[in-house]
Coordinates of C-alpha atoms in Angstrom, one line a residue:
M1 CA 16.7 -17.9 -27.8
R2 CA 15.1 -18.7 -24.1
T3 CA 17.3 -16.2 -22.4
L4 CA 16.2 -13.9 -25.2
R5 CA 12.5 -14.4 -24.8
Q6 CA 12.9 -13.7 -20.7
F7 CA 14.2 -10.2 -21.7
L8 CA 11.8 -9.6 -24.4
P9 CA 8.5 -11.2 -23.5
I10 CA 7.1 -9.9 -26.6
L11 CA 9.0 -12.6 -28.4
D12 CA 7.2 -15.3 -26.4
W13 CA 3.5 -14.1 -26.8
G14 CA 4.2 -12.7 -30.1
S15 CA 5.0 -16.0 -31.6
R16 CA 1.6 -17.6 -30.5
Y17 CA -0.4 -14.5 -31.5
D18 CA -3.3 -15.2 -33.6
R19 CA -6.4 -13.7 -35.2
N20 CA -8.6 -14.4 -32.0
A21 CA -6.1 -12.6 -29.8
L22 CA -6.1 -9.6 -32.2
S23 CA -10.0 -9.4 -32.2
N24 CA -9.9 -9.5 -28.3
D25 CA -7.0 -6.8 -28.2
M26 CA -8.5 -4.7 -30.4
I27 CA -11.9 -4.4 -28.5
A28 CA -10.0 -4.1 -25.2
A29 CA -8.0 -1.2 -26.8
V30 CA -10.9 0.7 -28.1
I31 CA -12.4 0.6 -24.7
V32 CA -9.2 1.7 -22.7
T33 CA -8.6 4.4 -25.3
I34 CA -11.9 5.8 -24.8
M35 CA -11.1 5.8 -21.0
L36 CA -7.7 7.2 -21.2
I37 CA -8.0 10.5 -23.3
P38 CA -9.8 12.4 -20.6
Q39 CA -8.1 10.6 -18.0
S40 CA -4.8 11.3 -19.3
L41 CA -5.5 14.9 -19.7
A42 CA -6.6 15.0 -16.1
Y43 CA -3.6 13.4 -14.6
A44 CA -1.3 15.9 -16.6
L45 CA -3.5 18.7 -14.9
L46 CA -2.9 17.1 -11.5
A47 CA 1.0 16.7 -12.1
G48 CA 1.1 20.7 -13.1
L49 CA 1.9 19.9 -16.7
P50 CA 0.1 20.9 -19.9
P51 CA -2.6 18.5 -20.8
E52 CA -0.8 17.3 -23.9
A53 CA 1.8 15.8 -21.5
G54 CA -0.7 13.2 -20.2
I55 CA -1.4 12.0 -23.9
Y56 CA 2.5 11.9 -24.4
A57 CA 3.0 9.8 -21.3
S58 CA 0.5 7.3 -22.4
I59 CA 1.9 6.6 -25.9
A60 CA 5.6 5.5 -25.9
P61 CA 5.5 4.0 -22.3
I62 CA 2.7 1.8 -23.1
V63 CA 4.7 0.4 -26.4
L64 CA 7.7 0.0 -24.3
Y65 CA 6.0 -1.8 -21.6
A66 CA 4.2 -4.4 -24.2
I67 CA 8.0 -5.3 -25.5
F68 CA 9.7 -5.7 -21.9
G69 CA 6.8 -6.4 -19.4
T70 CA 5.3 -9.9 -18.5
S71 CA 1.8 -9.0 -17.6
R72 CA -0.8 -9.6 -20.2
A73 CA -3.5 -6.8 -18.8
L74 CA -1.5 -4.2 -17.1
A75 CA -2.0 -1.0 -18.6
V76 CA 0.8 1.7 -18.0
G77 CA 0.6 5.4 -18.1
P78 CA -0.1 8.4 -15.6
V79 CA -1.7 7.3 -12.5
A80 CA -3.1 9.6 -9.7
V81 CA -0.7 9.1 -6.8
V82 CA 2.3 9.0 -9.0
S83 CA 1.1 12.1 -10.5
L84 CA 0.5 13.6 -7.2
L85 CA 4.0 12.7 -6.2
T86 CA 5.4 14.4 -9.3
A87 CA 3.6 17.6 -8.7
S88 CA 4.7 17.7 -5.0
T89 CA 8.5 16.9 -6.0
I90 CA 8.7 19.2 -8.9
G91 CA 7.0 22.1 -7.0
Q92 CA 10.0 22.5 -4.8
V93 CA 12.4 22.9 -7.6
A94 CA 10.7 24.7 -10.3
E95 CA 7.7 27.0 -10.8
T96 CA 4.3 25.7 -12.4
G97 CA 4.1 26.5 -16.1
T98 CA 7.8 26.9 -16.7
A99 CA 10.2 25.2 -18.9
G100 CA 12.2 24.1 -16.0
Y101 CA 9.2 22.6 -14.5
A102 CA 8.6 20.4 -17.9
I103 CA 12.3 19.5 -17.9
A104 CA 12.2 18.6 -14.3
A105 CA 9.1 16.3 -15.0
L106 CA 11.4 14.6 -17.7
T107 CA 14.3 14.1 -15.5
L108 CA 12.3 12.7 -12.9
A109 CA 10.9 10.0 -15.2
F110 CA 14.3 9.4 -16.4
L111 CA 15.8 8.9 -13.0
S112 CA 12.8 6.8 -11.9
G113 CA 13.2 4.6 -15.1
G114 CA 17.0 4.1 -14.5
F115 CA 16.4 3.2 -10.9
L116 CA 13.8 0.6 -12.0
V117 CA 15.8 -0.8 -14.6
L118 CA 19.1 -1.3 -12.4
L119 CA 16.8 -3.0 -9.9
G120 CA 15.4 -5.2 -12.6
V121 CA 19.0 -6.1 -13.9
F122 CA 20.2 -6.8 -10.6
R123 CA 17.1 -8.9 -9.4
L124 CA 16.6 -6.5 -6.6
G125 CA 12.8 -6.5 -6.8
F126 CA 12.4 -8.0 -3.3
L127 CA 13.4 -4.5 -2.0
A128 CA 9.7 -3.5 -2.5
N129 CA 8.8 -6.0 0.1
F130 CA 10.1 -3.5 2.7
L131 CA 6.8 -1.6 2.2
S132 CA 4.1 -3.5 4.2
H133 CA 0.6 -3.7 2.6
P134 CA -1.1 -1.9 5.5
V135 CA 1.6 1.1 5.2
I136 CA 0.8 1.1 1.3
A137 CA -3.1 1.1 1.8
G138 CA -2.5 4.0 4.3
F139 CA -0.4 6.1 2.0
I140 CA -2.7 5.6 -0.9
T141 CA -5.8 6.3 1.3
A142 CA -4.1 9.5 2.2
S143 CA -3.1 10.2 -1.2
G144 CA -6.6 10.0 -2.3
I145 CA -7.8 12.4 0.1
L146 CA -5.0 15.0 -0.7
I147 CA -5.7 14.5 -4.5
A148 CA -9.4 15.0 -4.3
T149 CA -8.8 17.9 -1.9
S150 CA -6.4 19.4 -4.5
Q151 CA -9.0 19.5 -7.0
L152 CA -11.5 21.5 -5.3
K153 CA -10.0 24.7 -6.3
H154 CA -10.8 23.7 -10.1
I155 CA -14.3 22.9 -8.9
L156 CA -14.9 26.2 -7.2
G157 CA -12.8 28.1 -9.9
V158 CA -10.3 29.7 -7.3
D159 CA -6.4 29.8 -7.4
A160 CA -5.6 28.1 -4.2
H161 CA -2.4 26.1 -3.6
G162 CA -0.6 23.8 -0.7
H163 CA 0.8 20.3 -0.5
T164 CA -0.8 19.2 2.8
L165 CA -4.6 18.9 3.5
L166 CA -4.3 21.9 6.2
Q167 CA -2.6 24.3 3.5
M168 CA -4.9 23.1 0.8
L169 CA -8.2 23.8 3.2
G170 CA -6.7 26.9 4.4
S171 CA -6.0 28.4 1.0
I172 CA -9.4 27.3 -0.5
F173 CA -11.1 29.1 2.8
E174 CA -9.1 32.2 1.9
H175 CA -10.1 32.4 -1.5
L176 CA -13.7 31.7 -1.1
G177 CA -14.6 35.0 -2.2
Q178 CA -13.3 34.4 -5.5
I179 CA -15.4 31.5 -6.3
N180 CA -16.8 31.3 -9.9
W181 CA -20.4 29.9 -9.6
I182 CA -20.6 28.9 -13.2
T183 CA -17.7 26.9 -12.6
V184 CA -19.0 25.4 -9.4
V185 CA -22.4 24.2 -11.4
I186 CA -20.1 22.6 -14.3
G187 CA -17.8 20.9 -11.5
V188 CA -20.6 19.8 -9.4
V189 CA -22.9 18.5 -12.1
A190 CA -19.8 16.5 -13.8
T191 CA -18.9 15.1 -10.5
G192 CA -22.5 13.9 -9.7
F193 CA -22.9 12.7 -13.4
L194 CA -19.6 10.5 -13.2
F195 CA -20.5 9.1 -9.8
W196 CA -23.8 8.1 -11.3
V197 CA -22.4 6.4 -14.5
R198 CA -20.0 4.5 -12.3
K199 CA -22.6 3.0 -10.1
N200 CA -25.8 3.0 -11.9
L201 CA -25.5 3.1 -15.8
K202 CA -24.3 -0.4 -16.7
P203 CA -27.2 -2.0 -14.6
L204 CA -29.6 0.5 -16.4
L205 CA -28.3 -0.6 -19.8
N206 CA -28.5 -4.1 -19.1
K207 CA -32.1 -3.8 -18.2
L208 CA -32.7 -2.0 -21.3
G209 CA -31.4 -5.1 -23.2
L210 CA -28.0 -4.0 -24.3
S211 CA -25.3 -6.6 -24.6
P212 CA -22.7 -6.7 -21.5
L213 CA -19.8 -5.5 -23.8
M214 CA -22.0 -2.7 -25.3
A215 CA -23.0 -1.6 -21.8
D216 CA -19.5 -1.7 -20.4
V217 CA -18.4 0.3 -23.4
L218 CA -20.9 3.0 -22.8
T219 CA -20.2 3.0 -19.1
K220 CA -16.4 3.3 -19.6
A221 CA -17.3 6.3 -22.0
G222 CA -19.0 8.3 -19.1
P223 CA -16.2 10.6 -18.7
V224 CA -16.2 11.3 -22.5
A225 CA -19.8 12.2 -22.2
A226 CA -19.2 14.7 -19.5
V227 CA -15.9 16.1 -21.6
I228 CA -18.4 16.5 -24.6
G229 CA -21.3 17.8 -22.7
T230 CA -19.3 20.3 -20.7
T231 CA -17.1 21.5 -23.5
L232 CA -20.2 22.1 -25.8
A233 CA -21.7 24.3 -22.9
V234 CA -18.6 26.2 -22.5
W235 CA -18.5 26.8 -26.2
T236 CA -22.2 27.5 -27.0
F237 CA -22.6 29.9 -24.2
N238 CA -18.8 31.4 -24.3
L239 CA -18.6 30.6 -20.6
G240 CA -14.6 31.1 -21.3
D241 CA -15.3 35.1 -21.2
R242 CA -17.2 34.5 -17.9
G243 CA -14.3 33.2 -15.7
V244 CA -14.5 29.5 -16.5
K245 CA -11.1 28.2 -16.8
I246 CA -10.7 25.8 -19.9
V247 CA -7.8 23.7 -21.3
G248 CA -7.0 25.9 -24.2
D249 CA -4.7 25.1 -27.1
V250 CA -3.4 21.6 -27.1
P251 CA -0.7 20.8 -29.7
Q252 CA -1.6 18.6 -32.7
S253 CA 1.4 16.3 -32.7
L254 CA 2.9 12.9 -32.0
P255 CA 5.1 12.8 -28.8
P256 CA 8.3 15.2 -29.4
L257 CA 11.6 13.9 -28.8
T258 CA 12.7 15.5 -25.5
M259 CA 15.9 15.4 -23.3
P260 CA 15.9 15.1 -19.4
S261 CA 18.4 17.5 -17.9
L262 CA 21.8 16.1 -16.6
S263 CA 22.4 19.0 -14.4
P264 CA 24.1 17.7 -11.3
D265 CA 22.2 20.1 -8.9
L266 CA 18.9 19.0 -10.3
I267 CA 19.5 15.4 -10.2
E268 CA 20.7 15.5 -6.6
S269 CA 17.2 17.4 -5.7
L270 CA 15.2 14.6 -7.7
L271 CA 17.1 11.4 -6.8
V272 CA 15.4 10.5 -3.4
P273 CA 12.1 11.4 -4.7
A274 CA 12.6 9.4 -7.7
I275 CA 13.5 6.4 -6.0
L276 CA 10.5 6.7 -3.6
I277 CA 8.2 7.3 -6.7
S278 CA 9.7 4.1 -8.4
I279 CA 9.1 2.2 -5.2
I280 CA 5.6 3.2 -4.9
G281 CA 4.8 3.0 -8.6
F282 CA 6.3 -0.7 -8.7
V283 CA 4.4 -1.9 -5.6
E284 CA 1.1 -0.5 -7.0
S285 CA 1.7 -2.0 -10.3
I286 CA 3.1 -5.5 -9.3
S287 CA -0.1 -5.8 -7.1
V288 CA -2.4 -5.1 -9.9
A289 CA -0.4 -7.2 -12.2
Q290 CA -0.4 -10.5 -10.0
T291 CA -3.8 -9.9 -9.3
L292 CA -5.0 -10.1 -12.6
A293 CA -2.5 -12.9 -13.9
A294 CA -3.6 -15.1 -11.2
K295 CA -7.4 -14.9 -12.6
K296 CA -5.9 -16.5 -15.8
R297 CA -3.3 -18.7 -14.0
Q298 CA -0.5 -16.8 -15.7
Q299 CA 2.8 -15.9 -14.1
I300 CA 4.5 -12.5 -13.7
D301 CA 8.3 -12.0 -13.2
P302 CA 8.7 -9.2 -10.7
N303 CA 12.5 -8.5 -11.9
Q304 CA 11.3 -8.3 -15.5
E305 CA 8.3 -6.1 -14.5
L306 CA 11.2 -3.7 -13.0
I307 CA 12.5 -3.8 -16.4
G308 CA 9.1 -3.0 -18.3
L309 CA 8.4 -0.2 -16.0
G310 CA 11.6 1.1 -16.1
A311 CA 11.7 1.2 -20.0
A312 CA 8.1 2.8 -19.8
N313 CA 9.5 5.6 -17.7
L314 CA 12.6 6.1 -19.8
G315 CA 10.4 6.1 -22.9
A316 CA 8.1 9.1 -20.9
A317 CA 11.5 10.9 -20.2
F318 CA 12.4 11.1 -24.0
T319 CA 9.1 11.6 -25.4
G320 CA 7.7 14.7 -23.4
G321 CA 5.9 12.7 -20.6
F322 CA 6.5 12.2 -16.7
P323 CA 6.6 9.4 -14.4
V324 CA 4.4 6.4 -15.1
T325 CA 3.3 3.1 -13.7
G326 CA 0.7 0.3 -14.2
G327 CA -2.8 2.0 -13.1
F328 CA -5.3 -0.1 -11.4
S329 CA -8.5 1.1 -13.0
R330 CA -7.4 1.1 -16.7
S331 CA -5.8 -2.1 -15.9
V332 CA -8.9 -3.7 -14.7
V333 CA -11.0 -2.3 -17.7
N334 CA -8.4 -3.7 -20.0
F335 CA -8.6 -7.2 -18.3
D336 CA -12.5 -7.2 -18.3
A337 CA -12.6 -6.1 -22.0
G338 CA -10.9 -9.4 -22.9
S339 CA -7.2 -8.2 -23.5
E340 CA -5.3 -11.3 -24.3
T341 CA -1.8 -9.8 -24.8
P342 CA 0.1 -6.9 -24.4
A343 CA -0.6 -6.1 -27.9
A344 CA -3.8 -4.5 -26.6
G345 CA -1.6 -1.9 -25.2
I346 CA 0.2 -1.0 -28.6
Y347 CA -3.3 -0.7 -30.3
T348 CA -4.4 1.9 -27.3
A349 CA -1.1 3.7 -28.0
I350 CA -2.1 3.8 -31.8
G351 CA -5.6 5.1 -30.9
L352 CA -3.8 7.7 -28.5
A353 CA -1.6 8.9 -31.1
I354 CA -4.4 9.4 -33.6
A355 CA -6.3 11.5 -30.9
A356 CA -3.1 13.5 -30.3
L357 CA -3.0 14.2 -34.3
F358 CA -6.5 14.8 -34.9
L359 CA -8.7 15.3 -31.8
T360 CA -7.0 17.8 -29.8
P361 CA -8.5 21.0 -31.2
L362 CA -11.7 19.5 -29.9
V363 CA -10.8 20.1 -26.3
Y364 CA -9.9 23.9 -26.5
F365 CA -13.2 24.8 -24.7
L366 CA -13.0 21.8 -22.2
P367 CA -13.3 23.3 -18.5
K368 CA -10.8 22.1 -16.2
A369 CA -13.5 21.6 -13.8
T370 CA -14.5 18.5 -15.7
L371 CA -10.9 17.2 -15.5
A372 CA -10.9 17.7 -12.0
A373 CA -14.2 15.8 -11.6
T374 CA -12.8 12.9 -13.3
I375 CA -9.9 12.8 -10.8
I376 CA -12.1 13.1 -7.9
V377 CA -14.5 10.4 -9.0
A378 CA -11.2 8.2 -9.8
V379 CA -9.3 8.5 -6.8
L380 CA -12.1 8.3 -4.2
S381 CA -12.3 4.9 -4.9
L382 CA -8.8 4.7 -3.6
V383 CA -9.8 5.8 -0.2
D384 CA -10.0 3.0 2.3
L385 CA -10.5 4.1 5.9
S386 CA -11.9 0.5 6.8
I387 CA -8.2 -0.4 6.8
L388 CA -8.0 1.4 10.3
K389 CA -11.0 -0.8 11.5
K390 CA -9.3 -4.0 10.0
T391 CA -5.7 -3.5 11.2
W392 CA -7.1 -2.5 14.7
A393 CA -9.0 -5.7 15.2
Y394 CA -6.0 -7.8 13.6
N395 CA -2.7 -6.4 14.8
R396 CA -2.4 -3.2 16.7
D397 CA 1.2 -2.6 15.5
D398 CA -0.1 -2.5 11.7
F399 CA -2.7 -0.2 13.0
V400 CA -0.3 2.4 14.3
A401 CA 1.8 2.1 11.1
V402 CA -1.4 2.6 8.8
L403 CA -2.5 5.6 11.1
A404 CA 0.9 7.2 11.4
T405 CA 1.1 7.0 7.4
I406 CA -2.2 8.5 7.0
V407 CA -1.6 11.3 9.6
L408 CA 1.7 12.3 8.5
T409 CA 0.8 12.4 4.8
L410 CA -2.3 14.6 5.4
A411 CA -0.1 16.8 7.7
L412 CA 3.3 17.0 6.1
G413 CA 2.7 16.0 2.5
V414 CA 3.2 13.0 0.4
E415 CA 7.2 13.1 0.4
V416 CA 7.1 12.7 4.1
G417 CA 4.3 10.2 3.8
V418 CA 6.1 7.9 1.7
A419 CA 9.5 8.3 3.5
S420 CA 7.7 7.6 6.8
G421 CA 5.7 4.6 5.3
V422 CA 9.1 3.0 4.2
T423 CA 10.8 3.7 7.5
I424 CA 7.8 2.6 9.5
S425 CA 7.7 -0.5 7.4
I426 CA 11.2 -1.4 8.2
L427 CA 11.2 -0.3 11.7
L428 CA 7.9 -2.9 12.1
H429 CA 9.8 -5.5 10.5
L430 CA 12.9 -5.0 12.7
Y431 CA 10.8 -5.0 15.9
K432 CA 8.9 -7.9 15.0
T433 CA 12.2 -9.9 14.2
S434 CA 13.9 -8.4 17.0
R435 CA 11.3 -10.3 19.5
P436 CA 11.0 -13.8 18.0
H437 CA 8.3 -15.9 19.3
V438 CA 10.1 -18.7 21.3
A439 CA 7.7 -21.2 23.0
E440 CA 8.4 -23.8 25.8
V441 CA 6.9 -27.0 24.6
G442 CA 5.7 -30.1 26.1
L443 CA 4.9 -33.7 24.9
V444 CA 1.2 -34.1 23.8
P445 CA -0.1 -37.3 25.7
G446 CA -0.2 -40.4 23.8
S447 CA 1.7 -38.8 20.9
E448 CA 5.3 -37.8 19.6
H449 CA 4.2 -34.0 19.1
F450 CA 5.1 -31.3 21.2
R451 CA 3.3 -28.3 21.7
N452 CA 3.2 -24.8 23.4
I453 CA 2.8 -25.3 27.3
L454 CA 0.4 -22.3 27.5
R455 CA -1.8 -23.3 24.9
H456 CA -2.1 -27.2 25.7
S457 CA -2.3 -29.9 28.2
V458 CA 1.1 -31.4 27.7
E459 CA 3.7 -33.4 29.8
T460 CA 6.9 -31.5 31.1
D461 CA 10.1 -32.6 33.0
P462 CA 11.4 -30.2 35.9
T463 CA 14.9 -30.9 34.6
L464 CA 14.4 -30.3 30.9
L465 CA 13.6 -26.9 29.3
S466 CA 12.4 -27.4 25.6
L467 CA 12.1 -24.3 23.8
R468 CA 10.8 -24.0 20.1
V469 CA 12.1 -21.1 18.1
D470 CA 9.7 -19.8 15.7
E471 CA 12.1 -17.5 13.8
S472 CA 15.3 -17.6 11.9
L473 CA 18.1 -16.1 14.0
Y474 CA 19.8 -13.0 13.0
F475 CA 22.0 -10.2 14.5
I476 CA 18.8 -8.4 15.6
N477 CA 17.3 -11.4 17.8
A478 CA 20.2 -13.3 18.9
R479 CA 20.5 -11.3 22.1
F480 CA 16.9 -11.7 22.9
L481 CA 17.2 -15.8 22.7
Q482 CA 20.4 -15.5 25.1
D483 CA 18.7 -13.3 27.7
L484 CA 15.5 -15.4 27.5
I485 CA 17.5 -18.5 28.2
Q486 CA 19.7 -17.0 31.0
S487 CA 16.5 -15.9 32.7
R488 CA 15.1 -19.2 32.7
V489 CA 18.1 -21.1 34.1
T490 CA 18.9 -18.8 36.8
E491 CA 15.5 -18.8 38.5
G492 CA 16.6 -21.7 40.9
T493 CA 15.0 -24.3 38.7
K494 CA 16.0 -27.9 38.7
I495 CA 16.9 -27.7 34.9
R496 CA 19.8 -29.8 33.8
N497 CA 19.2 -29.7 30.0
V498 CA 18.2 -27.2 27.6
V499 CA 17.1 -28.2 24.1
L500 CA 16.2 -25.7 21.4
M501 CA 13.7 -27.0 18.8
F502 CA 15.0 -25.6 15.3
S503 CA 12.1 -26.6 13.1
A504 CA 11.1 -23.3 12.2
V505 CA 14.7 -21.7 11.9
N506 CA 15.7 -21.4 8.2
E507 CA 18.9 -19.5 8.8
V508 CA 21.5 -18.7 11.6
D509 CA 23.9 -15.6 10.8
Y510 CA 27.3 -15.2 12.1
S511 CA 26.2 -12.8 15.2
A512 CA 23.5 -15.5 15.9
L513 CA 26.0 -18.3 15.9
E514 CA 28.2 -16.5 18.3
S515 CA 25.3 -15.9 20.5
L516 CA 24.6 -19.8 20.4
E517 CA 28.3 -20.5 21.2
A518 CA 28.0 -18.0 24.2
I519 CA 24.9 -19.9 25.4
N520 CA 26.7 -22.9 25.0
L521 CA 29.8 -21.8 27.2
R522 CA 27.5 -20.4 29.8
L523 CA 25.5 -23.4 30.3
K524 CA 28.5 -25.5 30.4
D525 CA 30.0 -23.6 33.2
M526 CA 26.4 -24.0 34.9
S527 CA 26.8 -27.8 34.4
I528 CA 23.5 -27.7 32.1
G529 CA 23.6 -29.5 28.8
F530 CA 22.8 -27.6 25.8
H531 CA 21.2 -29.4 22.8
L532 CA 19.5 -28.9 19.4
S533 CA 16.8 -30.7 17.7
E534 CA 15.0 -30.8 14.3
V535 CA 17.8 -28.7 12.5
K536 CA 17.2 -28.3 8.8
G537 CA 19.9 -29.6 6.6
P538 CA 20.9 -26.4 5.1
V539 CA 21.1 -24.9 8.8
M540 CA 23.2 -27.8 9.9
D541 CA 25.4 -27.6 6.9
R542 CA 26.5 -24.0 7.9
L543 CA 26.6 -24.8 11.6
K544 CA 29.2 -27.6 10.7
T545 CA 31.5 -25.1 9.3
S546 CA 31.9 -23.4 12.6
H547 CA 33.2 -24.9 16.1
L548 CA 29.7 -24.8 17.6
I549 CA 28.8 -28.5 16.9
S550 CA 32.1 -30.1 17.8
D551 CA 32.2 -28.1 21.1
L552 CA 28.6 -28.5 21.8
N553 CA 27.6 -29.2 25.4
G554 CA 25.2 -31.9 24.4
W555 CA 23.8 -33.5 21.3
V556 CA 21.9 -32.7 18.3
F557 CA 18.8 -34.9 17.9
L558 CA 16.7 -35.8 14.9
S559 CA 13.3 -35.1 16.5
Q560 CA 12.3 -33.3 19.8
Y561 CA 10.9 -36.7 20.9
D562 CA 14.0 -38.4 20.5
A563 CA 15.6 -35.3 22.9
A564 CA 13.2 -35.6 25.4
K565 CA 13.1 -39.4 25.6
A566 CA 16.9 -39.3 25.9
L567 CA 17.1 -36.6 28.2
T568 CA 14.5 -37.3 30.7
S569 CA 15.8 -41.0 31.1
K570 CA 17.8 -41.8 34.1
S571 CA 21.0 -42.3 32.1
A572 CA 20.9 -38.5 30.8
V573 CA 23.8 -36.8 32.3
S574 CA 24.2 -33.0 32.0
G575 CA 27.0 -31.8 30.3
S576 CA 28.1 -35.4 29.0

């Protein structure tokens, strides 16, 4: 039963479900549903799909995540960055508005879901760690700019296109003569209203004496108010006949059963983008889930999260949706609204299903400019250019990575941006690992502690070279240590013994072992003793399986103080 609960977390929290949790989850579900109706329509528009696809992608995936996921507050569904990646990817294999485009979206969700489930089953969630936080922040910032720019065509009422910032701006400039000024008024008013609601409505309602819960509900309903107001305006004044683009017919139905394509050519075209979308979606989702879980001292299982998100994407693939993940804004709303368990997501799915069955005719006259305004207001909160200033002040390598990711994403598109972000993250890790920090240490007077000679006033001995290795030793940095020691002992010094302080070394791979053996032989030929100190148990266990310890041209000391005491005494003999 314990194993079954690990794979089906719903059995865990479901067994303790009570009336209080039901009440809190229902309230949270109402608030999130109100927020999701216009948001899901908008993100389908961003992905280049019919508006109903956004609702479909928010029903089955939420239920499946509630069954398999471990977060009590994460709200799964379409999100801005993944929707943009979906549009950019599918736009290269199919034409927007065609059946092939919709099938490609299903296939992309299927591949993404399958990849996530495989990662979860084989417990490979650590692979997401190859994307550093600065690179992710840079990519999301650039994506926010691209998404906001891509929606300007709907605000202006023009038929612009493009996947990069320059392409979009250039296309918009070329079509400036086609601007529909009625659409502009609707878009600008809706955008301004939504910005005002986000920043000012809740404090105003609190001043008027409304309860915090009611004020929060009305604030979250801001996009719904914009939808209702602009829809009534278009319907009342018949603005659709005056060039204002509207949503039009949206089917009144529950999500249909759909089948992704198994075409080898299509799968080959979508496989790499699906993997990148999966990684980006998982990193965004797990970050939100862990942040919210920490506030209630709850635990998140990253590998089970992979299975939960994978199941959600597979659900989207078979119910007319597109790739999904955990959304930041809706998850925070779900948490703040008092969600106790993933059942809140199930209730949200029920609310969206009711909307899909009975409310879709009401959005026939909804102007696309309003949906664009919803997207712009949502994604601009993702833009954080301050990350450039922060990384410049703290770490120039991270600054270069962030800047390169932002520039490449804006200039060459999101696929190149994602790929470059992954590549830069890995290269940064390899570069830093290849040059481990190795400090020469000396004895702090009056103690048994050893510190860096460049940072502290310490006692040293000209015949003893004590080096503290502050990194595990792998194939990528083993040569660096070998060259460093060689340079120190060939400078005409009086060094008779070299000690490597291994207090920070957690692992030594085979390539590093060979380098240590080479160092040992070279120092032996030079009549210089080679010693180790403070070697951790697991590392020593591994070293004992090799010839290094038995052939060591020196000793292994329990502490660096013992090494210094023995090797600086008159009885210490090099090479003994």
